[in-house]
Amino acid sequence: MQTEKGMEGKRISSWMTFLLASACGLIAANLYYAQTLVGPISADTGLSSAAAGLIVTLTQIGYVVGLLFIVPLSDIIENRRLAVISLIVVVAALIGATFATNAPLFLIASLFIGLGSVVAQILVPYATYLASEEQRGRVVGNVMSGLLLGIMFARPVASFIASFWGWQAVFALSAVVITLLTVLLWRILPERKPSPTINYGELLVSLVVLLRQTPILRRRALYQAFLFGSFSLFWTTVPLRLADEFQMSQQGIALFALAGVGGAIAAPIAGRLADKGLTRLLTGLAMLIAALSFVLAYLFQTHSTTALGLLVLAAIMLDMAVSGNLVLGQRAIYSLGSAARGRLNGLFMSIFFIGGAVGSSLGGWSYAHGGWNLTTLIGIVLPLVALLYYFTEKRSPAKA
């Protein structure tokens, strides 16, 4: 078994980076499969249309709980074992979702799918232990590219599979894939045994201390919370606009969702440029690009092919900004030291994930009350607020 000191600073192989990136993508996708399947799932499980949002909400709640109470365990428990146990929970929950015949069973399964899927956020900092300092930004960028691709492909893939074999097939196929992935990770990943100096209770208390005493964590988390809020607002409402104003079918909306995949290219690029000391510049650029994407969506609201093409461009720009800034934020907090990397990542992800939930709620409210106009105006404001906060950042390297 390798200790933390034995792993730190070594160079990670391209194969291991690819494995971790693929694993993160396949795991994170489980959080988003249900988003385009709410209709048929609700019909088959007897869930009312008013309560249908619970399908996604409970998955998100499970994820946040896992970020706060499971991910920090990676600082005191052997990481490979923790990852495998979490994946077993995911497989069991996916099987439960596949065979759920009523709403309570499916909602419980959704909660545990979110809870176990936090293993993706155990594997991302785990990758940094395998990487040397000079390649850390590139490794984080590559692994996060896999995670983001999984998120972006999840919606269209789920829609296509469900259109042929039903929504149950989505969860059944994922259960098979995650089972195979669990076996592969158990056999291939090197063990990583932390050297803890605190117990679990003290670990949880330390989360509050870390948040209070780590200004770079608060800053990077808030940056990403505003950007992820705009991202969630966009992807919550754009399917409604595509259906209402462009009369797109579910498969057409799924194809549009593939546009977001192009934004994932920003993650490895941002990681490489961050290694060259450009974190601050790229952070401001990401916020500007996010705001401009909504400006584009606001200015061109006709039903023409040109307007649709520009909406695709806006989606790509927004996804590039969010994915790029995510890598910049993670690289910054991972540079704070190895002892608390799991807790730092859990706090970072939970804070900006809450921002995403707020953005999604704002999107539903704004589209219902003010249509696409109000939605895009809110979308412009969110990254601009982050930009104003960004201008208060000092130029000290410690705040980069």
Short mmCIF file of C-alpha atoms in Angstrom, two decimals:
data_model
loop_
_atom_site.label_atom_id
_atom_site.label_comp_id
_atom_site.label_asym_id
_atom_site.label_seq_id
_atom_site.Cartn_x
_atom_site.Cartn_y
_atom_site.Cartn_z
CA MET A 1 0.00 0.00 0.00
CA GLN A 2 1.30 3.41 -0.94
CA THR A 3 1.18 6.17 1.60
CA GLU A 4 0.27 9.72 0.69
CA LYS A 5 3.91 10.80 0.76
CA GLY A 6 4.88 7.88 -1.46
CA MET A 7 2.38 8.90 -4.14
CA GLU A 8 2.75 12.68 -4.06
CA GLY A 9 4.86 14.16 -6.84
CA LYS A 10 5.04 11.16 -9.14
CA ARG A 11 4.14 11.46 -12.81
CA ILE A 12 0.79 10.02 -13.81
CA SER A 13 0.61 7.98 -17.01
CA SER A 14 -1.63 8.91 -19.95
CA TRP A 15 -3.48 5.60 -19.52
CA MET A 16 -4.27 6.29 -15.86
CA THR A 17 -5.44 9.82 -16.70
CA PHE A 18 -7.73 8.41 -19.40
CA LEU A 19 -9.12 5.80 -17.01
CA LEU A 20 -9.89 8.37 -14.31
CA ALA A 21 -11.40 10.79 -16.84
CA SER A 22 -13.63 8.06 -18.29
CA ALA A 23 -14.65 6.89 -14.82
CA CYS A 24 -15.62 10.41 -13.73
CA GLY A 25 -17.69 10.92 -16.89
CA LEU A 26 -19.57 7.62 -16.58
CA ILE A 27 -20.27 8.21 -12.89
CA ALA A 28 -21.32 11.87 -13.16
CA ALA A 29 -23.69 11.05 -16.04
CA ASN A 30 -25.94 9.24 -13.56
CA LEU A 31 -26.87 12.59 -12.04
CA TYR A 32 -28.36 13.84 -15.31
CA TYR A 33 -30.02 10.89 -17.05
CA ALA A 34 -33.39 11.58 -15.43
CA GLN A 35 -33.54 15.26 -16.46
CA THR A 36 -34.86 14.50 -19.95
CA LEU A 37 -36.91 11.50 -18.76
CA VAL A 38 -39.05 13.18 -16.10
CA GLY A 39 -42.21 12.88 -18.22
CA PRO A 40 -42.20 9.12 -18.89
CA ILE A 41 -40.84 8.29 -15.41
CA SER A 42 -43.62 10.30 -13.77
CA ALA A 43 -46.26 8.61 -15.93
CA ASP A 44 -45.03 5.10 -15.14
CA THR A 45 -44.48 5.59 -11.41
CA GLY A 46 -47.65 7.59 -10.76
CA LEU A 47 -45.85 10.78 -9.80
CA SER A 48 -47.93 13.92 -10.32
CA SER A 49 -46.70 16.63 -12.65
CA ALA A 50 -46.44 19.03 -9.71
CA ALA A 51 -44.10 16.63 -7.89
CA ALA A 52 -42.13 15.50 -10.95
CA GLY A 53 -39.32 17.92 -10.11
CA LEU A 54 -38.52 15.78 -7.07
CA ILE A 55 -36.88 13.25 -9.39
CA VAL A 56 -34.02 15.62 -10.14
CA THR A 57 -34.14 17.48 -6.83
CA LEU A 58 -33.61 14.37 -4.69
CA THR A 59 -30.69 13.28 -6.85
CA GLN A 60 -29.13 16.70 -6.30
CA ILE A 61 -29.82 16.59 -2.56
CA GLY A 62 -28.14 13.19 -2.33
CA TYR A 63 -25.16 14.57 -4.20
CA VAL A 64 -24.74 17.58 -1.90
CA VAL A 65 -25.04 15.33 1.17
CA GLY A 66 -22.37 13.07 -0.30
CA LEU A 67 -20.10 16.02 -1.03
CA LEU A 68 -20.28 17.17 2.58
CA PHE A 69 -20.22 13.83 4.40
CA ILE A 70 -18.58 11.26 2.08
CA VAL A 71 -15.99 13.15 0.00
CA PRO A 72 -14.15 14.45 3.11
CA LEU A 73 -13.59 10.82 4.12
CA SER A 74 -10.99 10.61 1.34
CA ASP A 75 -8.69 12.54 3.70
CA ILE A 76 -8.77 9.77 6.31
CA ILE A 77 -9.81 6.52 4.53
CA GLU A 78 -7.96 4.55 1.86
CA ASN A 79 -9.25 6.09 -1.37
CA ARG A 80 -9.66 3.06 -3.61
CA ARG A 81 -11.78 1.23 -1.04
CA LEU A 82 -13.93 4.33 -0.45
CA ALA A 83 -14.49 4.72 -4.19
CA VAL A 84 -15.47 1.09 -4.69
CA ILE A 85 -17.92 1.09 -1.76
CA SER A 86 -19.55 4.26 -3.11
CA LEU A 87 -19.87 2.71 -6.56
CA ILE A 88 -21.55 -0.37 -5.11
CA VAL A 89 -24.17 1.99 -3.64
CA VAL A 90 -24.64 3.54 -7.10
CA VAL A 91 -25.12 0.14 -8.76
CA ALA A 92 -27.69 -0.92 -6.15
CA ALA A 93 -29.56 2.38 -6.58
CA LEU A 94 -29.55 2.09 -10.39
CA ILE A 95 -30.99 -1.42 -10.16
CA GLY A 96 -33.61 -0.10 -7.76
CA ALA A 97 -34.53 2.68 -10.20
CA THR A 98 -34.79 0.18 -13.07
CA PHE A 99 -37.36 -1.97 -11.30
CA ALA A 100 -39.19 0.75 -9.34
CA THR A 101 -42.95 0.45 -9.86
CA ASN A 102 -44.03 3.41 -7.76
CA ALA A 103 -42.89 6.93 -7.00
CA PRO A 104 -41.52 6.41 -3.45
CA LEU A 105 -39.22 3.59 -4.57
CA PHE A 106 -37.92 5.56 -7.53
CA LEU A 107 -37.37 8.70 -5.46
CA ILE A 108 -35.42 6.75 -2.82
CA ALA A 109 -33.30 5.23 -5.59
CA SER A 110 -32.71 8.73 -7.01
CA LEU A 111 -31.48 9.96 -3.62
CA PHE A 112 -28.93 7.15 -3.39
CA ILE A 113 -27.83 7.56 -7.01
CA GLY A 114 -26.83 11.12 -6.10
CA LEU A 115 -25.26 10.07 -2.81
CA GLY A 116 -23.00 7.42 -4.35
CA SER A 117 -22.10 9.39 -7.46
CA VAL A 118 -19.91 11.71 -5.40
CA VAL A 119 -17.16 9.14 -6.00
CA ALA A 120 -16.35 11.26 -9.09
CA GLN A 121 -15.26 13.98 -6.67
CA ILE A 122 -13.08 11.49 -4.82
CA LEU A 123 -11.33 10.48 -8.04
CA VAL A 124 -10.53 14.05 -9.19
CA PRO A 125 -8.35 14.95 -6.17
CA TYR A 126 -7.06 11.35 -6.19
CA ALA A 127 -5.64 12.07 -9.66
CA THR A 128 -3.71 15.03 -8.28
CA TYR A 129 -1.93 12.75 -5.79
CA LEU A 130 -0.66 10.71 -8.74
CA ALA A 131 0.52 13.80 -10.64
CA SER A 132 3.64 15.88 -10.26
CA GLU A 133 3.29 19.59 -9.52
CA GLU A 134 4.20 20.66 -13.06
CA GLN A 135 1.54 18.45 -14.66
CA ARG A 136 -1.21 18.94 -12.06
CA GLY A 137 -3.18 21.54 -14.01
CA ARG A 138 -3.12 19.44 -17.18
CA VAL A 139 -4.19 16.32 -15.30
CA VAL A 140 -7.06 18.10 -13.54
CA GLY A 141 -8.12 19.57 -16.89
CA ASN A 142 -8.09 16.20 -18.63
CA VAL A 143 -9.94 14.38 -15.84
CA MET A 144 -12.51 17.16 -15.61
CA SER A 145 -12.97 16.99 -19.39
CA GLY A 146 -14.09 13.41 -18.95
CA LEU A 147 -16.45 14.38 -16.15
CA LEU A 148 -17.93 17.25 -18.14
CA LEU A 149 -18.33 15.14 -21.27
CA GLY A 150 -20.24 12.61 -19.17
CA ILE A 151 -22.55 15.35 -17.91
CA MET A 152 -23.09 16.83 -21.36
CA PHE A 153 -23.68 13.50 -23.11
CA ALA A 154 -26.01 12.19 -20.37
CA ARG A 155 -29.12 14.07 -21.48
CA PRO A 156 -29.05 13.28 -25.21
CA VAL A 157 -27.91 9.68 -24.64
CA ALA A 158 -30.73 9.09 -22.14
CA SER A 159 -33.28 10.52 -24.57
CA PHE A 160 -32.09 8.36 -27.46
CA ILE A 161 -31.96 5.13 -25.43
CA ALA A 162 -35.39 5.78 -23.91
CA SER A 163 -36.92 6.44 -27.33
CA PHE A 164 -35.98 2.89 -28.40
CA TRP A 165 -36.18 0.73 -25.25
CA GLY A 166 -37.88 2.84 -22.59
CA TRP A 167 -36.49 4.81 -19.65
CA GLN A 168 -35.80 1.69 -17.59
CA ALA A 169 -33.14 0.65 -20.12
CA VAL A 170 -31.14 3.81 -19.33
CA PHE A 171 -30.70 2.86 -15.68
CA ALA A 172 -30.22 -0.85 -16.43
CA LEU A 173 -27.42 -0.18 -18.94
CA SER A 174 -25.78 2.26 -16.54
CA ALA A 175 -25.89 -0.37 -13.77
CA VAL A 176 -24.01 -2.80 -16.03
CA VAL A 177 -21.44 -0.16 -17.02
CA ILE A 178 -20.81 1.01 -13.44
CA THR A 179 -20.45 -2.61 -12.27
CA LEU A 180 -17.73 -3.24 -14.86
CA LEU A 181 -16.10 0.08 -13.97
CA THR A 182 -16.06 -0.83 -10.27
CA VAL A 183 -14.22 -4.08 -10.96
CA LEU A 184 -11.74 -2.29 -13.24
CA LEU A 185 -10.95 0.44 -10.70
CA TRP A 186 -10.52 -2.09 -7.90
CA ARG A 187 -7.99 -4.05 -9.96
CA ILE A 188 -6.05 -1.16 -11.50
CA LEU A 189 -6.02 1.83 -9.15
CA PRO A 190 -3.08 1.99 -6.74
CA GLU A 191 -4.04 2.24 -3.10
CA ARG A 192 -3.74 5.65 -1.51
CA LYS A 193 -3.65 5.62 2.29
CA PRO A 194 -3.84 9.06 3.92
CA SER A 195 -2.07 9.75 7.18
CA PRO A 196 -4.95 11.23 9.19
CA THR A 197 -4.39 13.20 12.36
CA ILE A 198 -8.11 13.64 13.16
CA ASN A 199 -11.21 11.43 13.45
CA TYR A 200 -14.44 11.72 11.43
CA GLY A 201 -16.20 14.03 13.88
CA GLU A 202 -13.24 16.38 13.94
CA LEU A 203 -13.10 16.09 10.16
CA LEU A 204 -16.63 17.43 9.78
CA VAL A 205 -15.99 20.26 12.23
CA SER A 206 -12.87 21.13 10.25
CA LEU A 207 -15.05 21.84 7.20
CA VAL A 208 -16.31 25.01 8.90
CA VAL A 209 -12.78 25.95 9.89
CA LEU A 210 -11.47 25.39 6.38
CA LEU A 211 -14.20 27.51 4.86
CA ARG A 212 -13.56 30.34 7.31
CA GLN A 213 -9.76 30.26 7.06
CA THR A 214 -9.37 29.66 3.31
CA PRO A 215 -10.29 32.81 1.38
CA ILE A 216 -9.22 31.32 -1.95
CA LEU A 217 -11.74 28.51 -1.45
CA ARG A 218 -14.57 30.94 -0.73
CA ARG A 219 -13.65 33.08 -3.70
CA ARG A 220 -13.26 30.29 -6.25
CA ALA A 221 -16.44 28.58 -4.99
CA LEU A 222 -18.47 31.78 -5.34
CA TYR A 223 -17.06 32.45 -8.82
CA GLN A 224 -18.16 29.02 -9.91
CA ALA A 225 -21.50 29.22 -8.10
CA PHE A 226 -22.53 32.23 -10.17
CA LEU A 227 -21.30 30.70 -13.42
CA PHE A 228 -22.87 27.31 -12.70
CA GLY A 229 -26.06 29.12 -11.74
CA SER A 230 -26.18 30.71 -15.19
CA PHE A 231 -25.39 27.32 -16.76
CA SER A 232 -28.26 25.62 -14.91
CA LEU A 233 -30.62 28.48 -15.73
CA PHE A 234 -29.82 28.13 -19.44
CA TRP A 235 -30.13 24.35 -19.66
CA THR A 236 -33.34 24.33 -17.58
CA THR A 237 -35.10 26.76 -19.89
CA VAL A 238 -33.62 26.31 -23.36
CA PRO A 239 -35.45 22.98 -23.93
CA LEU A 240 -38.71 24.83 -23.20
CA ARG A 241 -37.86 27.51 -25.74
CA LEU A 242 -36.83 24.96 -28.35
CA ALA A 243 -40.14 23.13 -27.92
CA ASP A 244 -42.32 26.27 -27.71
CA GLU A 245 -40.74 28.46 -30.38
CA PHE A 246 -38.94 26.03 -32.70
CA GLN A 247 -41.39 23.12 -32.28
CA MET A 248 -38.53 20.70 -31.68
CA SER A 249 -39.19 17.09 -30.76
CA GLN A 250 -37.49 15.35 -27.83
CA GLN A 251 -34.89 13.94 -30.21
CA GLY A 252 -34.29 17.39 -31.70
CA ILE A 253 -33.71 18.82 -28.25
CA ALA A 254 -31.34 15.93 -27.55
CA LEU A 255 -29.35 16.86 -30.65
CA PHE A 256 -29.21 20.49 -29.52
CA ALA A 257 -27.87 19.31 -26.15
CA LEU A 258 -24.93 17.77 -27.98
CA ALA A 259 -23.79 21.32 -28.73
CA GLY A 260 -22.71 21.61 -25.13
CA VAL A 261 -20.15 18.88 -25.67
CA GLY A 262 -18.05 21.36 -27.63
CA GLY A 263 -17.65 23.42 -24.47
CA ALA A 264 -15.73 20.62 -22.76
CA ILE A 265 -12.65 21.39 -24.87
CA ALA A 266 -12.06 24.40 -22.63
CA ALA A 267 -11.24 22.22 -19.60
CA PRO A 268 -7.87 20.78 -20.72
CA ILE A 269 -6.91 24.08 -22.38
CA ALA A 270 -7.63 25.98 -19.16
CA GLY A 271 -5.61 23.44 -17.18
CA ARG A 272 -2.55 23.83 -19.41
CA LEU A 273 -2.72 27.63 -19.41
CA ALA A 274 -3.18 27.66 -15.62
CA ASP A 275 0.08 25.73 -15.34
CA LYS A 276 1.66 28.72 -17.10
CA GLY A 277 0.38 31.19 -14.50
CA LEU A 278 -2.65 32.57 -16.39
CA THR A 279 -5.33 31.66 -13.86
CA ARG A 280 -6.37 35.23 -13.03
CA LEU A 281 -6.64 36.36 -16.64
CA LEU A 282 -8.60 33.29 -17.70
CA THR A 283 -11.01 33.65 -14.77
CA GLY A 284 -12.08 37.12 -15.88
CA LEU A 285 -12.30 35.94 -19.49
CA ALA A 286 -14.58 33.05 -18.51
CA MET A 287 -17.00 35.45 -16.79
CA LEU A 288 -17.08 37.76 -19.81
CA ILE A 289 -17.71 34.89 -22.22
CA ALA A 290 -20.56 33.60 -20.03
CA ALA A 291 -22.20 37.05 -19.98
CA LEU A 292 -21.73 37.48 -23.74
CA SER A 293 -23.36 34.11 -24.43
CA PHE A 294 -26.56 35.38 -22.81
CA VAL A 295 -26.27 38.72 -24.60
CA LEU A 296 -26.22 36.76 -27.86
CA ALA A 297 -29.26 34.73 -26.80
CA TYR A 298 -31.10 37.93 -25.79
CA LEU A 299 -30.43 39.91 -28.96
CA PHE A 300 -31.44 37.23 -31.47
CA GLN A 301 -34.88 35.91 -30.58
CA THR A 302 -36.48 35.29 -33.95
CA HIS A 303 -37.54 31.82 -35.08
CA SER A 304 -35.07 31.77 -37.97
CA THR A 305 -32.37 29.25 -38.71
CA THR A 306 -29.81 31.99 -38.03
CA ALA A 307 -31.22 32.60 -34.55
CA LEU A 308 -31.10 28.86 -33.84
CA GLY A 309 -27.49 28.70 -35.00
CA LEU A 310 -26.58 31.61 -32.73
CA LEU A 311 -28.34 29.88 -29.84
CA VAL A 312 -26.12 26.86 -30.45
CA LEU A 313 -23.09 29.17 -30.40
CA ALA A 314 -24.31 30.71 -27.12
CA ALA A 315 -24.61 27.22 -25.60
CA ILE A 316 -21.05 26.35 -26.62
CA MET A 317 -19.67 29.66 -25.29
CA LEU A 318 -21.45 29.24 -21.96
CA ASP A 319 -20.30 25.65 -21.52
CA MET A 320 -16.71 26.63 -22.37
CA ALA A 321 -16.78 29.40 -19.76
CA VAL A 322 -18.21 27.19 -17.02
CA SER A 323 -16.02 24.14 -17.68
CA GLY A 324 -12.86 26.25 -18.06
CA ASN A 325 -13.45 28.18 -14.85
CA LEU A 326 -14.22 24.94 -13.00
CA VAL A 327 -10.75 23.59 -13.80
CA LEU A 328 -9.13 26.89 -12.83
CA GLY A 329 -10.90 26.79 -9.47
CA GLN A 330 -10.01 23.19 -8.74
CA ARG A 331 -6.37 23.68 -9.66
CA ALA A 332 -6.21 26.70 -7.32
CA ILE A 333 -7.65 24.89 -4.30
CA TYR A 334 -5.62 21.72 -4.95
CA SER A 335 -2.50 23.85 -4.75
CA LEU A 336 -3.25 24.62 -1.10
CA GLY A 337 -1.77 21.33 0.09
CA SER A 338 -2.56 17.65 0.10
CA ALA A 339 -3.72 16.97 3.65
CA ALA A 340 -7.19 18.53 3.22
CA ARG A 341 -7.66 18.13 -0.53
CA GLY A 342 -10.74 15.92 -0.21
CA ARG A 343 -12.46 18.32 2.19
CA LEU A 344 -11.55 21.35 0.08
CA ASN A 345 -12.98 19.68 -3.01
CA GLY A 346 -16.16 18.68 -1.17
CA LEU A 347 -16.73 22.23 0.06
CA PHE A 348 -15.93 23.74 -3.34
CA MET A 349 -18.30 21.43 -5.20
CA SER A 350 -21.16 21.68 -2.70
CA ILE A 351 -21.10 25.49 -2.72
CA PHE A 352 -21.19 25.87 -6.47
CA PHE A 353 -23.66 23.02 -6.79
CA ILE A 354 -26.03 24.99 -4.57
CA GLY A 355 -25.52 27.89 -6.99
CA GLY A 356 -26.61 25.58 -9.80
CA ALA A 357 -29.77 24.60 -7.92
CA VAL A 358 -30.62 28.27 -7.37
CA GLY A 359 -30.01 28.99 -11.06
CA SER A 360 -32.27 26.14 -12.10
CA SER A 361 -35.05 27.40 -9.83
CA LEU A 362 -34.62 30.94 -11.15
CA GLY A 363 -34.84 29.61 -14.68
CA GLY A 364 -38.17 27.88 -14.11
CA TRP A 365 -39.59 30.97 -12.40
CA SER A 366 -38.28 33.50 -14.94
CA TYR A 367 -39.42 31.55 -18.00
CA ALA A 368 -42.91 31.13 -16.54
CA HIS A 369 -43.27 34.81 -15.61
CA GLY A 370 -41.19 36.69 -18.17
CA GLY A 371 -40.34 34.27 -20.94
CA TRP A 372 -36.98 34.12 -22.68
CA ASN A 373 -36.42 37.88 -22.24
CA LEU A 374 -36.38 37.78 -18.45
CA THR A 375 -34.47 34.50 -18.41
CA THR A 376 -31.62 35.80 -20.54
CA LEU A 377 -31.44 39.07 -18.60
CA ILE A 378 -30.96 37.11 -15.37
CA GLY A 379 -28.42 34.99 -17.23
CA ILE A 380 -26.45 38.14 -18.09
CA VAL A 381 -26.56 39.43 -14.52
CA LEU A 382 -25.21 36.31 -12.81
CA PRO A 383 -21.74 36.23 -14.44
CA LEU A 384 -21.54 40.04 -14.23
CA VAL A 385 -22.02 39.83 -10.45
CA ALA A 386 -19.18 37.30 -10.38
CA LEU A 387 -17.10 39.70 -12.47
CA LEU A 388 -17.68 42.55 -10.01
CA TYR A 389 -16.51 40.28 -7.19
CA TYR A 390 -13.54 39.27 -9.35
CA PHE A 391 -12.43 42.92 -9.54
CA THR A 392 -11.99 42.90 -5.74
CA GLU A 393 -9.39 40.13 -6.02
CA LYS A 394 -5.88 41.10 -5.05
CA ARG A 395 -3.02 40.30 -7.39
CA SER A 396 -1.13 38.31 -4.77
CA PRO A 397 -0.20 34.84 -6.05
CA ALA A 398 -1.87 33.38 -2.99
CA LYS A 399 -5.17 34.69 -4.29
CA ALA A 400 -4.78 33.51 -7.85
#
